[in-house]
Coordinates of C-alpha atoms and ligand atoms in Angstrom, one line a residue:
M1 CA 15.6 -10.8 33.5
R2 CA 17.2 -14.1 34.9
N3 CA 17.3 -17.4 33.5
A4 CA 16.6 -16.5 30.2
R5 CA 17.3 -18.3 27.3
V6 CA 18.3 -16.1 24.5
W7 CA 17.9 -16.0 21.2
R8 CA 19.5 -13.5 19.9
R9 CA 18.6 -13.7 16.1
P10 CA 17.7 -16.2 13.7
G11 CA 20.6 -18.7 12.3
E12 CA 22.3 -19.0 16.0
R13 CA 21.3 -21.3 18.4
V14 CA 19.2 -20.6 21.8
S15 CA 21.6 -20.2 24.6
G16 CA 21.4 -21.7 28.1
P17 CA 19.8 -19.9 31.2
Q18 CA 21.7 -16.5 31.4
S19 CA 20.8 -13.0 32.4
L20 CA 19.4 -10.1 30.3
L21 CA 19.9 -6.8 31.5
V22 CA 17.9 -3.6 29.9
S23 CA 18.1 -0.1 31.0
E24 CA 16.5 2.8 29.8
G25 CA 14.5 1.2 27.3
R26 CA 17.8 -0.2 25.7
I27 CA 19.5 -4.2 25.9
T28 CA 22.6 -3.3 27.8
G29 CA 23.5 -6.9 28.9
I30 CA 23.5 -10.2 27.5
G31 CA 25.1 -13.0 30.1
V32 CA 26.0 -10.2 32.5
E33 CA 25.0 -9.8 36.2
A34 CA 23.3 -6.2 36.3
D35 CA 25.2 -3.8 39.0
R36 CA 21.9 -3.8 41.8
H37 CA 20.5 -0.7 42.7
A38 CA 17.0 0.1 44.0
S39 CA 15.9 0.6 41.0
T40 CA 16.8 -2.5 39.6
R41 CA 13.7 -4.8 39.0
E42 CA 14.1 -8.3 38.5
V43 CA 12.2 -10.9 36.7
D44 CA 12.9 -14.7 36.7
L45 CA 12.0 -16.1 33.5
A46 CA 12.6 -20.0 34.7
G47 CA 15.0 -20.8 31.4
R48 CA 12.0 -19.4 29.5
V49 CA 13.0 -18.6 25.5
V50 CA 13.5 -14.8 24.6
T51 CA 13.6 -13.4 21.2
A52 CA 13.0 -10.0 19.9
G53 CA 9.7 -8.8 20.0
F54 CA 7.2 -9.8 17.0
W55 CA 6.1 -8.0 13.9
N56 CA 2.4 -8.9 12.8
C57 CA 2.4 -7.3 9.4
H58 CA -0.9 -6.9 8.5
V59 CA -3.6 -6.2 11.1
H60 CA -7.0 -4.7 10.7
L61 CA -8.8 -2.1 13.6
T62 CA -12.0 -1.9 12.3
E63 CA -14.1 -4.3 14.9
A64 CA -16.2 -2.4 17.0
V65 CA -14.4 -2.5 20.0
W66 CA -11.8 -0.5 18.8
S67 CA -14.1 3.3 18.4
D68 CA -14.9 2.8 22.1
Q69 CA -13.4 6.4 23.2
S70 CA -15.4 6.6 26.2
G71 CA -13.2 6.1 29.1
A72 CA -15.7 3.0 30.5
G73 CA -14.5 1.4 27.5
V74 CA -10.5 1.2 28.5
S75 CA -11.2 -2.4 30.1
R76 CA -12.5 -3.9 26.8
V77 CA -9.7 -2.0 24.4
Q78 CA -7.0 -3.3 26.5
A79 CA -8.8 -6.6 27.0
A80 CA -9.0 -6.4 22.9
I81 CA -5.7 -5.5 22.3
D82 CA -4.6 -8.0 25.0
D83 CA -5.9 -10.4 23.2
M84 CA -4.9 -9.5 19.6
M85 CA -1.7 -8.2 19.9
L86 CA 0.0 -8.3 23.3
S87 CA -0.7 -11.8 24.0
R88 CA 0.7 -13.4 20.9
G89 CA 3.9 -11.6 21.2
F90 CA 3.4 -8.4 19.1
V91 CA 5.3 -5.6 19.9
T92 CA 4.9 -3.6 16.6
V93 CA 2.1 -4.0 14.6
L94 CA 0.8 -2.8 10.6
D95 CA -2.7 -1.8 10.3
L96 CA -3.4 -2.2 6.5
G97 CA -6.6 0.1 6.4
S98 CA -9.3 0.7 8.8
H99 CA -10.7 4.2 10.0
P100 CA -7.9 6.8 10.1
R101 CA -9.9 8.9 13.3
T102 CA -10.1 5.6 14.8
T103 CA -6.8 4.1 14.8
N104 CA -5.2 7.8 15.7
A105 CA -6.5 7.5 18.7
L106 CA -6.2 4.1 19.9
I107 CA -2.6 5.7 19.3
R108 CA -2.6 8.7 20.7
R109 CA -4.0 6.8 23.8
I110 CA -1.3 4.1 24.0
E111 CA 1.5 6.5 24.0
A112 CA -0.3 8.4 26.7
G113 CA 0.2 5.4 28.6
E114 CA -3.9 5.3 29.1
L115 CA -3.6 1.5 27.4
R116 CA -1.2 -0.9 27.2
G117 CA -0.1 -1.3 23.7
P118 CA 1.9 -1.9 20.8
N119 CA 4.0 -0.2 18.1
I120 CA 1.5 0.9 15.2
M121 CA 2.1 1.7 11.8
T122 CA -1.3 2.3 9.9
A123 CA -2.0 2.7 6.6
G124 CA -5.2 4.6 7.3
A125 CA -8.2 3.9 5.1
G126 CA -6.4 3.0 2.3
I127 CA -6.4 3.3 -1.7
R128 CA -8.9 1.2 -4.3
P129 CA -9.5 1.2 -8.1
W130 CA -12.3 3.5 -8.8
R131 CA -15.5 2.0 -8.0
G132 CA -13.9 -0.2 -6.6
V133 CA -14.8 -1.0 -3.2
P134 CA -14.0 -4.9 -2.0
F135 CA -17.6 -6.4 -1.6
Y136 CA -16.5 -7.9 2.0
M137 CA -16.0 -3.8 2.7
R138 CA -19.3 -2.8 1.2
E139 CA -21.3 -4.7 4.1
L140 CA -19.2 -2.8 6.6
V141 CA -18.9 0.7 4.9
P142 CA -22.4 2.5 4.4
W143 CA -22.9 3.5 1.0
F144 CA -23.6 7.3 2.3
T145 CA -19.7 7.5 3.8
R146 CA -18.3 5.6 1.0
W147 CA -17.0 8.6 -0.6
M148 CA -14.6 9.0 2.0
L149 CA -12.7 6.0 1.0
P150 CA -9.7 7.1 -1.5
A151 CA -10.9 5.6 -4.9
P152 CA -8.7 8.1 -7.3
V153 CA -9.5 8.1 -11.6
T154 CA -6.4 9.6 -12.0
G155 CA -2.7 9.4 -11.4
F156 CA -2.7 13.2 -9.7
G157 CA -5.7 11.9 -7.8
A158 CA -3.5 9.2 -6.4
G159 CA -0.6 11.4 -5.7
R160 CA -3.0 13.7 -3.4
A161 CA -4.9 10.7 -2.1
V162 CA -1.6 9.3 -0.7
A163 CA -0.4 12.9 0.4
S164 CA -3.5 13.5 2.2
Q165 CA -3.2 10.2 3.9
L166 CA 0.2 10.6 5.2
R167 CA -0.4 14.0 6.3
S168 CA -3.4 12.9 8.7
G169 CA -1.5 9.9 10.4
A170 CA -0.4 6.9 8.0
R171 CA 3.3 5.6 7.7
I172 CA 2.4 3.2 5.4
V173 CA 0.5 3.3 2.1
K174 CA -2.1 0.1 1.1
L175 CA -3.7 0.0 -2.4
F176 CA -6.1 -2.6 -3.8
T177 CA -4.4 -3.2 -7.0
G178 CA -7.1 -6.1 -7.1
S179 CA -9.9 -5.6 -5.6
Y180 CA -12.6 -8.0 -5.3
V181 CA -15.9 -6.4 -5.8
T182 CA -17.8 -9.7 -6.3
P183 CA -16.8 -12.9 -4.6
E184 CA -16.2 -14.0 -8.2
R185 CA -14.7 -10.8 -9.8
V186 CA -11.7 -8.7 -9.8
K187 CA -11.1 -5.3 -10.4
P188 CA -7.6 -4.3 -10.9
M189 CA -6.6 -0.3 -10.2
R190 CA -5.2 1.7 -13.6
T191 CA -1.3 1.3 -13.4
S192 CA -0.6 4.8 -13.7
V193 CA -2.9 5.3 -10.6
A194 CA -0.9 2.7 -8.9
R195 CA 2.3 4.2 -10.2
A196 CA 1.3 7.9 -9.2
A197 CA 0.4 6.7 -5.7
V198 CA 3.6 4.5 -5.3
E199 CA 5.7 7.6 -6.3
E200 CA 4.1 10.1 -4.0
A201 CA 4.8 7.3 -1.2
H202 CA 8.4 7.0 -1.9
R203 CA 8.5 10.6 -2.1
R204 CA 7.3 11.0 1.4
G205 CA 9.5 7.5 2.6
A206 CA 6.4 5.4 3.1
R207 CA 6.2 1.9 2.1
V208 CA 3.6 0.2 -0.1
F209 CA 1.6 -2.8 0.2
A210 CA -0.4 -4.3 -2.1
H211 CA -3.2 -6.5 -2.1
P212 CA -3.1 -8.4 -5.5
S213 CA -5.7 -11.1 -5.5
N214 CA -4.8 -11.8 -9.2
R215 CA -2.4 -12.3 -11.8
E216 CA -3.5 -9.1 -13.0
G217 CA -3.5 -7.2 -9.5
T218 CA 0.1 -8.6 -8.9
A219 CA 0.8 -7.1 -12.4
V220 CA -0.3 -3.8 -11.4
A221 CA 1.3 -4.3 -8.1
L222 CA 4.8 -4.8 -10.0
D223 CA 4.4 -2.5 -12.6
A224 CA 3.6 0.4 -10.1
G225 CA 6.9 -1.0 -8.3
V226 CA 5.0 -1.5 -4.8
D227 CA 7.3 -2.6 -1.8
A228 CA 5.3 -6.0 -0.6
L229 CA 2.0 -8.1 -1.3
A230 CA 0.1 -8.0 1.7
H231 CA -1.1 -11.7 0.8
V232 CA -0.2 -14.6 -1.6
P233 CA -2.9 -13.7 -4.3
D234 CA -5.2 -16.4 -4.0
D235 CA -6.5 -16.9 -7.6
T236 CA -2.6 -18.0 -8.5
E237 CA -3.7 -18.9 -12.1
G238 CA -0.5 -17.5 -14.3
T239 CA 1.3 -15.6 -11.2
A240 CA 4.2 -17.9 -11.2
P241 CA 6.6 -15.8 -13.3
L242 CA 5.4 -12.3 -11.9
L243 CA 5.6 -13.8 -8.0
A244 CA 9.5 -14.8 -9.3
Q245 CA 10.2 -11.3 -11.1
A246 CA 9.0 -10.0 -6.9
A247 CA 11.5 -12.5 -5.5
H248 CA 14.5 -11.1 -7.3
R249 CA 13.3 -7.4 -7.1
G250 CA 13.2 -8.0 -3.4
V251 CA 9.4 -7.3 -3.2
R252 CA 8.0 -8.8 0.3
M253 CA 4.9 -11.2 0.7
V254 CA 2.9 -11.5 3.9
P255 CA 1.3 -14.7 3.5
T256 CA -1.8 -14.8 5.5
L257 CA -2.2 -18.5 4.9
H258 CA -4.5 -19.0 7.4
M259 CA -7.0 -16.3 6.8
F260 CA -7.5 -18.0 3.2
A261 CA -8.5 -21.3 5.1
S262 CA -10.7 -19.6 7.9
T263 CA -12.6 -17.0 6.0
V264 CA -12.9 -18.1 2.1
S265 CA -12.3 -22.1 2.2
A266 CA -10.4 -24.9 3.9
D267 CA -11.1 -26.9 0.4
P268 CA -7.4 -28.2 -0.2
G269 CA -8.2 -28.1 -3.9
Y270 CA -8.0 -23.9 -3.3
L271 CA -5.8 -24.0 -0.7
H272 CA -2.7 -26.2 -2.3
P273 CA -1.9 -23.5 -4.7
I274 CA -1.4 -20.9 -2.6
Y275 CA 0.5 -23.0 -0.3
T276 CA 2.4 -23.8 -3.7
A277 CA 2.9 -20.1 -4.8
L278 CA 4.7 -19.3 -1.2
G279 CA 6.7 -22.0 -1.7
D280 CA 8.0 -21.3 -4.5
F281 CA 8.2 -17.2 -3.9
M282 CA 10.6 -18.5 -1.0
R283 CA 13.1 -21.0 -3.6
Q284 CA 13.4 -17.8 -5.8
G285 CA 14.8 -15.9 -2.8
G286 CA 11.8 -14.2 -1.6
K287 CA 11.4 -12.5 1.6
V288 CA 8.8 -13.0 3.7
I289 CA 7.3 -10.9 6.3
F290 CA 5.2 -12.1 9.6
G291 CA 1.1 -11.6 9.2
T292 CA -2.1 -12.6 9.9
D293 CA -5.0 -10.1 8.4
V294 CA -6.5 -10.4 12.0
G295 CA -9.1 -8.3 12.3
Y296 CA -10.6 -9.3 9.2
M297 CA -10.1 -12.6 10.3
S298 CA -11.4 -12.5 13.6
E299 CA -9.5 -15.9 15.2
R300 CA -6.7 -14.6 17.0
D301 CA -4.5 -17.7 17.6
T302 CA -1.2 -17.5 15.6
R303 CA -0.5 -20.9 15.6
P304 CA -2.4 -21.8 12.6
E305 CA -0.5 -19.3 10.7
L306 CA 2.3 -20.5 11.8
E307 CA 1.9 -24.1 11.4
A308 CA 0.6 -23.2 7.5
M309 CA 3.8 -21.2 7.2
A310 CA 5.9 -24.5 8.2
K311 CA 3.9 -26.7 6.0
S312 CA 4.9 -24.4 3.1
G313 CA 8.5 -25.0 3.6
M314 CA 9.5 -22.8 6.3
G315 CA 11.7 -24.1 9.6
V316 CA 11.8 -22.7 13.1
H317 CA 14.4 -20.2 12.1
H318 CA 13.1 -18.9 8.7
L319 CA 9.7 -18.0 11.0
L320 CA 11.7 -16.3 13.8
R321 CA 13.1 -14.4 10.7
A322 CA 9.5 -13.5 9.1
L323 CA 8.2 -12.5 12.7
T324 CA 11.6 -10.1 13.7
S325 CA 14.4 -9.2 11.8
E326 CA 13.1 -9.5 8.3
P327 CA 10.3 -6.9 9.0
A328 CA 12.9 -4.4 10.9
D329 CA 15.1 -4.4 7.7
F330 CA 12.0 -4.1 5.3
F331 CA 11.8 -0.5 7.5
D332 CA 15.5 0.1 7.6
D333 CA 14.6 -0.1 11.5
D334 CA 18.1 -0.8 12.8
E335 CA 17.0 -0.4 16.7
R336 CA 14.9 -3.8 16.6
G337 CA 14.6 -7.2 14.9
A338 CA 17.2 -8.7 17.3
I339 CA 19.1 -8.9 20.4
D340 CA 21.8 -7.3 21.1
I341 CA 23.6 -4.3 23.1
G342 CA 22.0 -1.4 22.1
L343 CA 18.7 -2.4 20.1
R344 CA 15.5 -1.9 21.7
G345 CA 14.3 -3.7 24.9
D346 CA 11.4 -4.8 22.4
L347 CA 11.0 -8.9 23.3
T348 CA 8.8 -11.3 23.6
V349 CA 9.1 -14.5 25.9
L350 CA 8.3 -17.9 24.5
D351 CA 6.8 -20.1 26.9
T352 CA 8.6 -23.3 26.4
T353 CA 12.0 -24.2 28.4
S354 CA 13.1 -25.8 25.2
E355 CA 16.0 -24.8 23.3
A356 CA 14.9 -27.0 20.0
V357 CA 12.1 -24.3 19.5
Q358 CA 9.1 -26.0 17.9
P359 CA 7.0 -23.6 15.0
A360 CA 3.9 -23.9 17.3
D361 CA 6.2 -22.8 20.1
L362 CA 6.2 -19.2 18.8
S363 CA 2.5 -19.1 19.4
R364 CA 2.7 -19.6 23.0
V365 CA 3.4 -16.1 24.4
Y366 CA 4.8 -15.8 28.2
A367 CA 5.3 -12.3 28.2
T368 CA 5.7 -9.3 26.0
F369 CA 8.1 -6.4 26.6
K370 CA 8.3 -2.8 24.9
D371 CA 11.0 -0.5 25.6
G372 CA 12.0 -2.7 28.4
R373 CA 8.6 -2.2 30.2
M374 CA 6.5 -5.6 30.5
I375 CA 3.4 -4.5 28.4
W376 CA 2.1 -8.4 28.9
P377 CA 0.8 -9.5 31.0
A378 CA -0.3 -6.9 33.7
S379 CA -0.5 -9.3 36.7
L380 CA 3.4 -10.1 36.2
E381 CA 4.4 -6.1 36.8
Ligands
ZN1 ZN1 -6.1 -7.3 5.0

């Protein structure tokens, strides 16, 4: 890449225009000229800013388009991947709950090169409290297939459910420790069930995300030892000491702030405590990883989420950290999360030439690379 303003990692300054060299999927040169040979391919970025590839740590692949497995569906599925993920700069996404058959097929089609797509880690179908299917899922899942959604009654059952999901392709685990069974009522998961699920996941090297919802769901998540909260609890009453404890223990938080505004209520009386809870969590040293809940929320633009996070007190370096190095660190992935020699060529090019990047600029993407290959837009290749 020529004329790239390289933003190597959060906390460092954006460089002046220079060259960035990637070969065989890895970053091999920063600020040096390539040894040119016939296979060298050049992209002139005209001074645009390049960062490590972004992560979206909360998506769902449940919309009808994803289950289109016919050959004729390729362009439709590709358009959906582009719109939801690649054009937003996401090179790695965490699917926190979908139909495993659909998601596994999509992952295979990307790996086979039939579709251009991000790295996808999935939580499979997720695990609910007994009789605790969230009300918004009941509309999506017909009653006669609901038995397929794991809802273990005992710790033993929870361990088996986790093992079975990880065997069938899941790489992370999602627990509804607090499940909105009606818009007003949260059903908590039994602590013994949640704890057994976490133990089995950790035994198999998988990270666990919890959907907390309220004080009780957050308490169960912490008692069970989960690794991340998939949302800020939106009923924040009584959660302050628990979130402080989560921050001290290194439990990560995926805020999904705009999802609350977009799917529940834009009433400031509802949103303000959620923003404050996130701000308090960060002031206690809590680590934030970026995620939007897109797929559940239909809106795909990431700008409102970035602006909401900025409003909660995150500066642009902190936002970049949540999008890149923090999730890589969470997964002990030492090949991603920054731009450096030897790391993978997973890169996001912003459509700005300013060295003073603003939060909203992180939503304006010019191109996305995975392993050194441009995966979006198709037309630039
Ligand atoms: Zn979600």
